[in-house]
Coordinates of C-alpha atoms in Angstrom, one line a residue:
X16 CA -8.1 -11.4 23.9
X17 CA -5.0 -9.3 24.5
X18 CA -2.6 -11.9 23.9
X19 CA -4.2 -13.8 20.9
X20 CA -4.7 -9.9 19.0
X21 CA -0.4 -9.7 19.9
X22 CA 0.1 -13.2 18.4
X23 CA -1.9 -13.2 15.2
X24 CA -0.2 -9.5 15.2
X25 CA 3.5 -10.6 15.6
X26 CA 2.5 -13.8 13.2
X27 CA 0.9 -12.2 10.5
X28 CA 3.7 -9.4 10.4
X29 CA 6.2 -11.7 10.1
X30 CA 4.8 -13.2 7.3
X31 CA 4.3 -9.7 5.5
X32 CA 8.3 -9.1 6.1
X33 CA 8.7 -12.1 4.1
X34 CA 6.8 -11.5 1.7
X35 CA 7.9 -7.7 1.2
X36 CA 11.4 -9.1 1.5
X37 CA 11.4 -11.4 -1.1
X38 CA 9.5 -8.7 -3.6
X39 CA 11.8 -6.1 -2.7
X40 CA 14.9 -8.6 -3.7
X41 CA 12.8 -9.7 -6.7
X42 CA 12.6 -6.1 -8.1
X43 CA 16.2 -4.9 -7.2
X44 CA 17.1 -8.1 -9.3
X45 CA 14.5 -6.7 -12.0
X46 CA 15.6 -2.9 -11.7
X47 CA 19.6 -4.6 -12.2
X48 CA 18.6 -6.2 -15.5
X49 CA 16.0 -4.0 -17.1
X50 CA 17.3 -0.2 -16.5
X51 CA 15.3 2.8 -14.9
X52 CA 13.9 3.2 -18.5
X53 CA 12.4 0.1 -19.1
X54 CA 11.1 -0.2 -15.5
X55 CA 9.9 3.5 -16.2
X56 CA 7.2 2.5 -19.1
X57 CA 6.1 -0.7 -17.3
X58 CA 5.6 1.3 -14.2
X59 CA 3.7 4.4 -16.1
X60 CA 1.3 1.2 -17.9
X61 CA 1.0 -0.2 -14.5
X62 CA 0.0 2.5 -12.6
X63 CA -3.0 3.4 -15.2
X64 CA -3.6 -0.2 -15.1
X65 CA -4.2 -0.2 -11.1
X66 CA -6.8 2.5 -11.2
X67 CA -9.4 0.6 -13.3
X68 CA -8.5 -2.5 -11.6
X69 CA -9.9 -0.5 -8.4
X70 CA -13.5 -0.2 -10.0
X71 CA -13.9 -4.2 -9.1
X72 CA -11.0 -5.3 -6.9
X73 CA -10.5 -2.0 -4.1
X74 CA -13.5 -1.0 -2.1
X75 CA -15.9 -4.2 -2.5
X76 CA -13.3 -7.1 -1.2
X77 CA -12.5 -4.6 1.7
X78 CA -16.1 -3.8 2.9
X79 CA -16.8 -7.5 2.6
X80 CA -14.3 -8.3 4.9
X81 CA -15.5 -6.0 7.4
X82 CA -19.1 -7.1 6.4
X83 CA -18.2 -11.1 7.3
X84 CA -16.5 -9.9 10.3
X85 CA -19.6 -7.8 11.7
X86 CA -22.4 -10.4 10.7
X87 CA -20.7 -13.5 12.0
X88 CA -20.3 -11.6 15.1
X89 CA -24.3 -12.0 15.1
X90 CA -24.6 -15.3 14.0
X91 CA -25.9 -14.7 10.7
X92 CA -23.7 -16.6 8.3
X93 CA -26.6 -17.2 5.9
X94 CA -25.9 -13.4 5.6
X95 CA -22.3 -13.8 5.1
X96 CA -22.3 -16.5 2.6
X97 CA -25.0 -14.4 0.5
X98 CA -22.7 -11.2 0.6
X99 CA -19.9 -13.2 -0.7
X100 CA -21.9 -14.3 -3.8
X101 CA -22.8 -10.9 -4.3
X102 CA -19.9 -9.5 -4.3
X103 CA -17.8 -12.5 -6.4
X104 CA -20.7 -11.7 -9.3
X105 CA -20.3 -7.8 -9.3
X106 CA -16.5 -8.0 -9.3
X107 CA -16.2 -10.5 -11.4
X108 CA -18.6 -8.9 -13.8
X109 CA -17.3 -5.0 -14.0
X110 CA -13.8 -6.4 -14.8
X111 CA -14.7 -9.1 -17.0
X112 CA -16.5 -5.8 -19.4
X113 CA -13.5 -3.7 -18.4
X114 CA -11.0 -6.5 -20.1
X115 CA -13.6 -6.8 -23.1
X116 CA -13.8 -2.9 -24.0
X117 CA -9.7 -2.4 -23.5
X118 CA -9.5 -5.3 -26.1
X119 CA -12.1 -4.9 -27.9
X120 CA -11.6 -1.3 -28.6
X121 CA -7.7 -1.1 -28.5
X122 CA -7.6 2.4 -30.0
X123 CA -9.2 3.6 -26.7
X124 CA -5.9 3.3 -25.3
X125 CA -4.6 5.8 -27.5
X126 CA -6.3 8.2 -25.0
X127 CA -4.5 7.2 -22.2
X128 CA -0.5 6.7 -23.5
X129 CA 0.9 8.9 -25.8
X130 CA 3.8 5.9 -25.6
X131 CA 3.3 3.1 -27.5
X132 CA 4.9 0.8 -25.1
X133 CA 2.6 1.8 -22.3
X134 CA -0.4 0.8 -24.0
X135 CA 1.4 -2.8 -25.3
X136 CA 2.0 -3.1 -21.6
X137 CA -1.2 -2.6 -20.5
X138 CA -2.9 -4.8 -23.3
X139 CA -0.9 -7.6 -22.0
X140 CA -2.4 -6.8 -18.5
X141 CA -5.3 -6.2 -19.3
X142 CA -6.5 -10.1 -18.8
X143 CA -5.3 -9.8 -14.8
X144 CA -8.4 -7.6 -14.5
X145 CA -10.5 -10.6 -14.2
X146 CA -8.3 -12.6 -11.9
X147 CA -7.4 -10.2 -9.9
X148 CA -10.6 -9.3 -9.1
X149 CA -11.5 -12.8 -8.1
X150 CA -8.7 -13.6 -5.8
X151 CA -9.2 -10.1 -3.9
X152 CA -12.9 -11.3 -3.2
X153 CA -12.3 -14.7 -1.9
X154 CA -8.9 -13.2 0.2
X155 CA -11.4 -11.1 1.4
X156 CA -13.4 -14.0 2.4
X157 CA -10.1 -15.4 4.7
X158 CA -10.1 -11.8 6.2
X159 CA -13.1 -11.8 7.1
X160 CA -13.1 -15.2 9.0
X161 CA -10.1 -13.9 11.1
X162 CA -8.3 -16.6 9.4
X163 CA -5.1 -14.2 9.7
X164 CA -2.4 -16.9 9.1
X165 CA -3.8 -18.1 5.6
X166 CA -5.0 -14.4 4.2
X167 CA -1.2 -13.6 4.9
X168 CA 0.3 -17.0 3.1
X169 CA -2.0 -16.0 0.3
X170 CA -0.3 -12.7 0.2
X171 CA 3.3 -14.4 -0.2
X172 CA 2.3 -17.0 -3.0
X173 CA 0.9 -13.8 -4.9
X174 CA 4.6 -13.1 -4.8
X175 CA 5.8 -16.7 -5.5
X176 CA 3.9 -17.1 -8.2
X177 CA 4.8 -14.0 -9.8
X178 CA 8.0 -15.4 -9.7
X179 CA 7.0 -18.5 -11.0
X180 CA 5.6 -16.4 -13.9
X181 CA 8.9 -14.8 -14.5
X182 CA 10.9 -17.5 -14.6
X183 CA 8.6 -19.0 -17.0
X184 CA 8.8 -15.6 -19.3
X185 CA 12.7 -15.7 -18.8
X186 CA 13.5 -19.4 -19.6
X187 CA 11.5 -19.3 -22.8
X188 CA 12.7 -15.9 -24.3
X189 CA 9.2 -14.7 -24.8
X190 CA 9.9 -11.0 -25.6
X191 CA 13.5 -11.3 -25.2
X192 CA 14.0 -7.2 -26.7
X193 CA 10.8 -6.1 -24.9
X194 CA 11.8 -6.8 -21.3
X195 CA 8.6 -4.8 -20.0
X196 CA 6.5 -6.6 -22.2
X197 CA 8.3 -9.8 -20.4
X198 CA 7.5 -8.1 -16.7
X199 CA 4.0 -8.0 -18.1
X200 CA 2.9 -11.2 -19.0
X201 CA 4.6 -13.2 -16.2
X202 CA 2.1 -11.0 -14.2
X203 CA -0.6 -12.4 -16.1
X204 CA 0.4 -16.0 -15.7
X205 CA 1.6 -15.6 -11.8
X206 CA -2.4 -13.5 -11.4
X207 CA -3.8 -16.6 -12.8
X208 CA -2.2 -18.9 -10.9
X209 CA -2.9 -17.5 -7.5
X210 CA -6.4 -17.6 -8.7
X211 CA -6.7 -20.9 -9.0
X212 CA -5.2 -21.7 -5.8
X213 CA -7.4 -19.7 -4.0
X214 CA -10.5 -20.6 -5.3
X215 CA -9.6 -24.3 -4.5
X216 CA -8.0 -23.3 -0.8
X217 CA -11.9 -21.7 -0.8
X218 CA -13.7 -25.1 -0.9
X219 CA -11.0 -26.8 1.3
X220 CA -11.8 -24.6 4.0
X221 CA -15.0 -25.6 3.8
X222 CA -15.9 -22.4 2.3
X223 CA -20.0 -21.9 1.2
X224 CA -21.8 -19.6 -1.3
X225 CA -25.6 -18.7 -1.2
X226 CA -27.7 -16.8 -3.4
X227 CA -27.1 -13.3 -4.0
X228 CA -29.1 -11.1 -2.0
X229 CA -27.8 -7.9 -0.6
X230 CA -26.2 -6.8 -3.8
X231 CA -27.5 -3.1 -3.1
X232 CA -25.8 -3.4 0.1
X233 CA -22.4 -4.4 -0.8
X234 CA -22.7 -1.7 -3.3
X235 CA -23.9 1.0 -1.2
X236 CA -21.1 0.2 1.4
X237 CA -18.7 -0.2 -0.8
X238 CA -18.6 2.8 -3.4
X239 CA -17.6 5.1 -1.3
X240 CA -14.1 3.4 -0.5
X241 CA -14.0 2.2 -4.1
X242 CA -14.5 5.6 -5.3
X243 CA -11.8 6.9 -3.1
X244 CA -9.5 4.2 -4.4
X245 CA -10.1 4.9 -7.8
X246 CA -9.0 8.2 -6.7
X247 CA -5.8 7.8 -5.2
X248 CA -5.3 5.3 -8.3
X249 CA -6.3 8.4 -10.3
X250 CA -3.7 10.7 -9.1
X251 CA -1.0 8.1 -9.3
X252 CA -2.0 7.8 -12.8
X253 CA -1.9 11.7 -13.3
X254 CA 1.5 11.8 -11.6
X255 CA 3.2 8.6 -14.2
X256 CA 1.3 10.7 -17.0
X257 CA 1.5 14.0 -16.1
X258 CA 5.0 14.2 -14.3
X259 CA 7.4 13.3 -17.1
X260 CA 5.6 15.9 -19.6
X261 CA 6.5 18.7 -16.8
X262 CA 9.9 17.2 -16.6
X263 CA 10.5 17.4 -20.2
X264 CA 9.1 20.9 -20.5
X265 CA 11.6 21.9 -18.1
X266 CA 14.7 21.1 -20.0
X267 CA 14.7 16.5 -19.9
X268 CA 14.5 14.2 -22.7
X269 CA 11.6 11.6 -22.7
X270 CA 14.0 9.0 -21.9
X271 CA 16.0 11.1 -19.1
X272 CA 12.3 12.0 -17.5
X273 CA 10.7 8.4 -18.0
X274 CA 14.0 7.2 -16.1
X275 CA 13.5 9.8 -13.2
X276 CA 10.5 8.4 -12.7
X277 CA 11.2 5.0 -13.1
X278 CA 13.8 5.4 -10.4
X279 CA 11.8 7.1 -7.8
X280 CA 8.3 4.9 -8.8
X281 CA 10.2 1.4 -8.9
X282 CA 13.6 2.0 -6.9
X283 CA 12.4 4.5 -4.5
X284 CA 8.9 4.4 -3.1
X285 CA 9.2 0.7 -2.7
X286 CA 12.0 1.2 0.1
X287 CA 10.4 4.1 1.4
X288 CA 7.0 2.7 2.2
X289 CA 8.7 -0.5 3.6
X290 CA 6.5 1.0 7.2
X291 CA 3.3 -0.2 5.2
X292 CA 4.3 -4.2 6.1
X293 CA 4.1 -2.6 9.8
X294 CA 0.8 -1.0 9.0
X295 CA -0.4 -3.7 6.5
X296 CA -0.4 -6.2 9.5
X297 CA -2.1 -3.9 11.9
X298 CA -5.3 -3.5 9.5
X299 CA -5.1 -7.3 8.5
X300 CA -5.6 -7.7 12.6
X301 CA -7.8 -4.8 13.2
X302 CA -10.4 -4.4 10.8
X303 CA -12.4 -8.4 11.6
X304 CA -11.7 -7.3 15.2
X305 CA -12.7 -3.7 14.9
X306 CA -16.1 -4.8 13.2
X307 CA -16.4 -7.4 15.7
X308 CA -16.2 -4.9 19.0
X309 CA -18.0 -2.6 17.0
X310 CA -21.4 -4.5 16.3
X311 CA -21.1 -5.8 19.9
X312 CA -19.8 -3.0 22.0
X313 CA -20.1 0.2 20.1
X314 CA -17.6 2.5 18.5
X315 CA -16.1 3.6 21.5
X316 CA -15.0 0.5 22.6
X317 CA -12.3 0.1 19.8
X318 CA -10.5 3.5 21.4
X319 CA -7.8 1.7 22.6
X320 CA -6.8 -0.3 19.5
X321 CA -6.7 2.3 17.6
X322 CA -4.2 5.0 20.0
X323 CA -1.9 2.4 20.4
X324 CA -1.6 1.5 16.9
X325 CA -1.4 5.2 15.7
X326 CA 1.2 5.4 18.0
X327 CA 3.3 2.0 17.5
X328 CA 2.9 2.4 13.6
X329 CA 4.8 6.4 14.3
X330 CA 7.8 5.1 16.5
X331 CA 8.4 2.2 13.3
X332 CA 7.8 4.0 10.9
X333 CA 10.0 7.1 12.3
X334 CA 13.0 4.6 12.9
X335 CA 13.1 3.5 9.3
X336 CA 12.6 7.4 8.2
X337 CA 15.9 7.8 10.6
X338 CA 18.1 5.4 8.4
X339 CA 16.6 6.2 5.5
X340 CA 18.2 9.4 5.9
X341 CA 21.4 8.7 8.0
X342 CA 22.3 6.0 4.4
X343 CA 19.6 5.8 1.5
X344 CA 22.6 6.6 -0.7
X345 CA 24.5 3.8 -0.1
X346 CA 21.4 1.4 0.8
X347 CA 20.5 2.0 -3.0
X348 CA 23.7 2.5 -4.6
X349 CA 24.5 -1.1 -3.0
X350 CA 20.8 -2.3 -3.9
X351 CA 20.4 -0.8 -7.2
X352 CA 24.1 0.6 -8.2
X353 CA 22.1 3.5 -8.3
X354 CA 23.3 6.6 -6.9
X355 CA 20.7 9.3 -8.2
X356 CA 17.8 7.1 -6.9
X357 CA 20.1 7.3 -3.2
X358 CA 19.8 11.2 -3.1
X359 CA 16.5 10.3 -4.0
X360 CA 15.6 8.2 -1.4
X361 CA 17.5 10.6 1.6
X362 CA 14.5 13.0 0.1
X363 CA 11.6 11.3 0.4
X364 CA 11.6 9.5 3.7
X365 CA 11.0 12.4 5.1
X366 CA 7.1 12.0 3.7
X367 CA 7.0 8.5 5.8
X368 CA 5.3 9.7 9.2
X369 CA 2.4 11.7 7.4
X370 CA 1.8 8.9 4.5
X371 CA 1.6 6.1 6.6
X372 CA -0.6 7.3 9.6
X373 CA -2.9 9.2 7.5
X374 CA -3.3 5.1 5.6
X375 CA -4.0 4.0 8.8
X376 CA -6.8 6.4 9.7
X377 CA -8.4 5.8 6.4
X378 CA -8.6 2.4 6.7
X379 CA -9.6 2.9 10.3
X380 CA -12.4 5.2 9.1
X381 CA -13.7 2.8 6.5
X382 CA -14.2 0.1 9.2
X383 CA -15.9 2.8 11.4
X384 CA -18.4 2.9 8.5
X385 CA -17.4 6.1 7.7
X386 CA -16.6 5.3 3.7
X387 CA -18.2 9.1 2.6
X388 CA -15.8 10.6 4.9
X389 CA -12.5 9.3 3.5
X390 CA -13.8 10.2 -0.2
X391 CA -14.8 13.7 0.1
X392 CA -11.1 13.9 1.9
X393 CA -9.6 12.2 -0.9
X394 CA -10.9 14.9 -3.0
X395 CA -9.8 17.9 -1.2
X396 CA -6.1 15.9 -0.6
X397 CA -6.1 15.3 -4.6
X398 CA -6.4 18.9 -5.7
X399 CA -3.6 20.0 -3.3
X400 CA -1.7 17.0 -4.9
X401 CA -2.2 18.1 -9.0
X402 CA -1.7 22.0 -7.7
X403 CA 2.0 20.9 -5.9
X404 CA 2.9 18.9 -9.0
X405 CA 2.2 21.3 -11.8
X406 CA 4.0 24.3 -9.4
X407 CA 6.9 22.5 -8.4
X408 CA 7.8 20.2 -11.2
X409 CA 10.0 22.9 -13.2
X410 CA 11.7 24.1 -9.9
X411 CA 12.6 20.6 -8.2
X412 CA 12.4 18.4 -10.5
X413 CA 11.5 14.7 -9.7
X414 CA 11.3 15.9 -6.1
X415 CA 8.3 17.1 -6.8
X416 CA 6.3 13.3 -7.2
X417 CA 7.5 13.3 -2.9
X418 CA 6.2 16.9 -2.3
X419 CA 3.0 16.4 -4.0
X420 CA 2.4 12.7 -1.8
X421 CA 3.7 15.0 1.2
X422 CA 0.9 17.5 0.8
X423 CA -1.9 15.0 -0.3
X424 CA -1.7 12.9 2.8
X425 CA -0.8 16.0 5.5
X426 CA -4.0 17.3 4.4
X427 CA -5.8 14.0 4.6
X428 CA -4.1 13.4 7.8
X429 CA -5.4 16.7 9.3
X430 CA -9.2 16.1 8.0
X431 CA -8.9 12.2 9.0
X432 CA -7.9 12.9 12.6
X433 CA -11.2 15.4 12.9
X434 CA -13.2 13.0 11.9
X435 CA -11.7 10.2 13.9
X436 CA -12.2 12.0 16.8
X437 CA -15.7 13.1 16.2
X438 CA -16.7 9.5 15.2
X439 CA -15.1 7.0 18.6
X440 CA -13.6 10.1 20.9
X441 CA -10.2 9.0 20.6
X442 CA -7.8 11.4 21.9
X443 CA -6.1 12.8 19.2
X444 CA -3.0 13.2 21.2
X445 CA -1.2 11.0 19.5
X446 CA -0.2 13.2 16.8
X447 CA 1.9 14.8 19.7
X448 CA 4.0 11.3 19.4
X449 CA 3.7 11.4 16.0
X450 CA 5.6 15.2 15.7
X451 CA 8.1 14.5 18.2
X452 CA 9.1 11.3 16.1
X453 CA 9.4 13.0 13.1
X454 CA 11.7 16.0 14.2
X455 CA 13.7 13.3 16.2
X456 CA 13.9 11.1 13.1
X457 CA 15.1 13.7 10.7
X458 CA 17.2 15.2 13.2
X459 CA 18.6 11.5 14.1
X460 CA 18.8 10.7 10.7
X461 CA 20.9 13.8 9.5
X462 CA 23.9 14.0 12.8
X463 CA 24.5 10.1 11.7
X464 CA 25.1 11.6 8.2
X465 CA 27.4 13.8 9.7
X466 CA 29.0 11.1 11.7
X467 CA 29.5 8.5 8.7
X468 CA 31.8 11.3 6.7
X469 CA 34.5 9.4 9.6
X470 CA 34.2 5.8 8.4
X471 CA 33.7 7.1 4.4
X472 CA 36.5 5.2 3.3
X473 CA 34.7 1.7 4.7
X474 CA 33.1 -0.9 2.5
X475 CA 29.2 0.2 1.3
X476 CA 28.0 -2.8 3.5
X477 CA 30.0 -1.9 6.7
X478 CA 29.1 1.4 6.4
X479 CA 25.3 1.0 6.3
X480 CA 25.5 -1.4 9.3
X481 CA 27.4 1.2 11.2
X482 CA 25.0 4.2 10.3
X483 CA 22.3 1.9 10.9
X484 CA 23.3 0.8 14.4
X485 CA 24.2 4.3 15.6
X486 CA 21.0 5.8 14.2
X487 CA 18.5 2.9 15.8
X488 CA 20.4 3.2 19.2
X489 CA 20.1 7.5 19.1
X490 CA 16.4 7.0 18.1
X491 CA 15.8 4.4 20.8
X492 CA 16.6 6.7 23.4
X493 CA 14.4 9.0 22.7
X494 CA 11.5 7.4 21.2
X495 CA 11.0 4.4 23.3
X496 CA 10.8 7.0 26.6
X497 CA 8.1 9.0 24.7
X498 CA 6.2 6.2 23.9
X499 CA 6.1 4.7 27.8
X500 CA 5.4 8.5 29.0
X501 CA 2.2 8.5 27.5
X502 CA 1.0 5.1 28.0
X503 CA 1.4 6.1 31.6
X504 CA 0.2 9.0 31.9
X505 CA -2.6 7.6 29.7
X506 CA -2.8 10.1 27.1
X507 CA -2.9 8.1 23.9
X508 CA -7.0 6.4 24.6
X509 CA -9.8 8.7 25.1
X510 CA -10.6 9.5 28.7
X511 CA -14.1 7.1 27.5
X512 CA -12.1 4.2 27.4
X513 CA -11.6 3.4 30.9

């Protein structure tokens, strides 16, 4: 069981690298031709757009994952093929009225952007709604079934396709002047496409629907995470709306502020959160097998999974933080010929440890069945978030998006680890790795800063190499003894988990 959780593990992650690899060259290509200001209003239409796209394609796909997971486990795949067809029909249906008010009604939009580029942007999206929704549901489907391999391929020819669509957009000229306009509908067509593929990949697999029944369950399970979802969508949606208004009450232009955030929302976080392949390819693993062991064994019995992963998911994440620091000016300057977005980056890895494992317990919650849990969290970790951003936005600037992400999830990590504990009696002593990492890491991060003022005058490529070697080789050496101390002395699983 060990081995084949490490396979589909190492498998699936490899898959997820790439996939984030070829959509992190794809959008330093994009950032290169289009500007931080045009990437700026597609990103500000985009991030609006993701938050009603969450009322159909966020909490429902992910509970019916775990729901296939738990009632094959039984035996009951009458059950699972029912749930399915539940939740394909209320998906389906919330976006399909969400697409028909935003275009039926385009003045609504009006109350969202004050720009309007944002809301042309969002029109064109507007159709993905419905797609999106429908491939998220049948993915979930794949997830469900443990079929690890495929749900990850699907993931990459999301990717490909979007590709596809670009090209498509490029070649023809189709809003040659409006490039975010161009960004917008090859999402449309690449959306579509995938779509199609996956509904046909569906029936291939031998895939089978039954009449809806258990549409109050679905719901019920899922409107807690989809609710929390909307949330975080909510606040990212605040911060793209609300964040360039402060900047340009504190002294910026429109554009100057719409580029800040363009920079740190498409150049920035992107890199930064590259530890969420790591943690993306844990839950893809976890979650079936989570709900499995649960509805078999109990809640205790997933102890172990889930120290171990808290812990593994620290040490990578902590080593990327480390060269983030150590070189995220000349990672980005030779990525994006970019230099503000490089001071930028140096900045905000230091949010990495705290972002990434308080993901992790969410999602870990959520499969617990704990969905009420994570949203009245997300609600306390969402007023720290609007209170840092409207204090801090005239004193720091754009550095104010990172402190406001830095305080929402440290407070959701704190609140998340109570109730983790409480709910399986894992010991919570991984946060102990967790710190160390992070003081390492920044401390790590900033001597091989120091140390690269001697090679300056190399080439931008040989000097992140160098700072990247030195800085993996001084974090090894501390973190990789930390992590082996307390596997040994067993101080990661609850004392339960024997």
């Amino acid at each position: 069981m060990a081995n084949n959780f490490v396979k589909s593990f190492f498998k699936v992650t490899s898959i997820s690298i790439i996939t984030r690899l070829v959509s992190f060259i794809f959008h330093i290509y994009l950032s290169r031709i289009f500007g931080a200001l045009n990437i700026g209003i597609y990103s500000i239409a985009s991030s609006v757009f993701v938050m009603f796209a969450c009322f159909a394609a966020s909490g429902f796909p992910v509970t019916l994952s775990r729901k296939i997971a738990h009632y094959d486990a039984l035996g009951d795949y009458d059950h699972s093929n029912s749930i399915l067809t539940s939740t394909l029909l209320i998906t389906a249906g919330i976006s399909t009225l969400l697409c028909l008010f935003f275009n039926l009604f385009p003045s609504s939009l009006n109350l969202l952007f004050s720009n309007p580029k944002c809301r042309e942007v969002f029109r064109i999206l507007s159709p993905t709604l419905i797609s999106t929704a429908i491939y998220a549901t049948f993915r979930s489907w794949f997830w469900g079934k443990k079929k690890y391999t495929t749900y990850s391929l699907l993931e990459f020819a999301d990717e490909a396709f979007l590709l596809v669509g670009v090209l498509i957009i490029w070649l023809t000229k189709f809003y040659s002047n409006e490039p975010y306009n161009a960004f917008a509908l090859a999402n449309v067509l690449g959306d579509v496409f995938c779509m199609i593929v996956i509904v046909l990949m569906f029936i291939v697999f031998g895939g089978k629907m039954k009449k809806p029944k258990y549409a109050q369950e679905i719901t019920t399970s899922s409107l807690p995470i989809t609710t929390t979802r909307i949330i975080g969508s909510l606040m990212s949606s605040v911060i793209a709306l609300l964040l360039p208004s402060l900047l340009v009450h504190s002294g910026l232009s429109m554009d100057m502020a719409t580029a800040d955030y363009g920079r740190m929302s498409s150049m920035v976080l992107p890199i930064a959160l590259a530890p969420n392949t790591i943690i993306g390819s844990l839950l893809v693993i976890m979650i079936p097998e989570i709900s499995s062991q649960v509805a078999k064994q109990g809640k205790r019995a997933a102890n172990g999974k889930i120290g171990y992963s808290m812990v593994f998911t620290a040490i990578i994440s902590a080593l990327l933080m480390t060269i983030f620091i150590s070189c995220g000016e000349d990672i980005s300057v030779m990525f994006y010929a970019d230099e503000k977005a490089g001071k930028m980056l140096v900045v905000t890895a230091m949010i990495i440890i705290p972002l990434v494992i308080n993901q992790l317990t969410v999602s870990l919650l959520n499969t617990l069945g704990k969905e009420k849990s994570t949203f009245w969290t997300s609600i306390i970790s969402s007023v720290g978030l609007i209170i840092t951003l409207v204090i801090f936005a005239k004193p720091i600037g754009i550095y104010a998006y990172p402190a406001a992400l830095l305080v929402y999830h440290t407070i959701g990590l704190c609140i998340n680890t109570f109730k983790l504990k409480k709910c399986t009696e894992v010991s919570t002593k991984y946060l102990i790795v967790c710190g160390i990492t992070l003081l390492l890491s920044v401390g790590v991060g900033y001597l091989v800063k120091m140390i690269g003022l001697s090679y300056a005058n190399f080439n931008i490529f040989a000097r992140i190499c160098i700072s990247t070697t030195i800085a993996s080789i001084l974090f090894a050496t501390f973190a990789l003894p930390t992590f082996l101390h307390y596997k040994k002395q067993n101080k990661i699983t609850s004392k339960d988990n024997k």
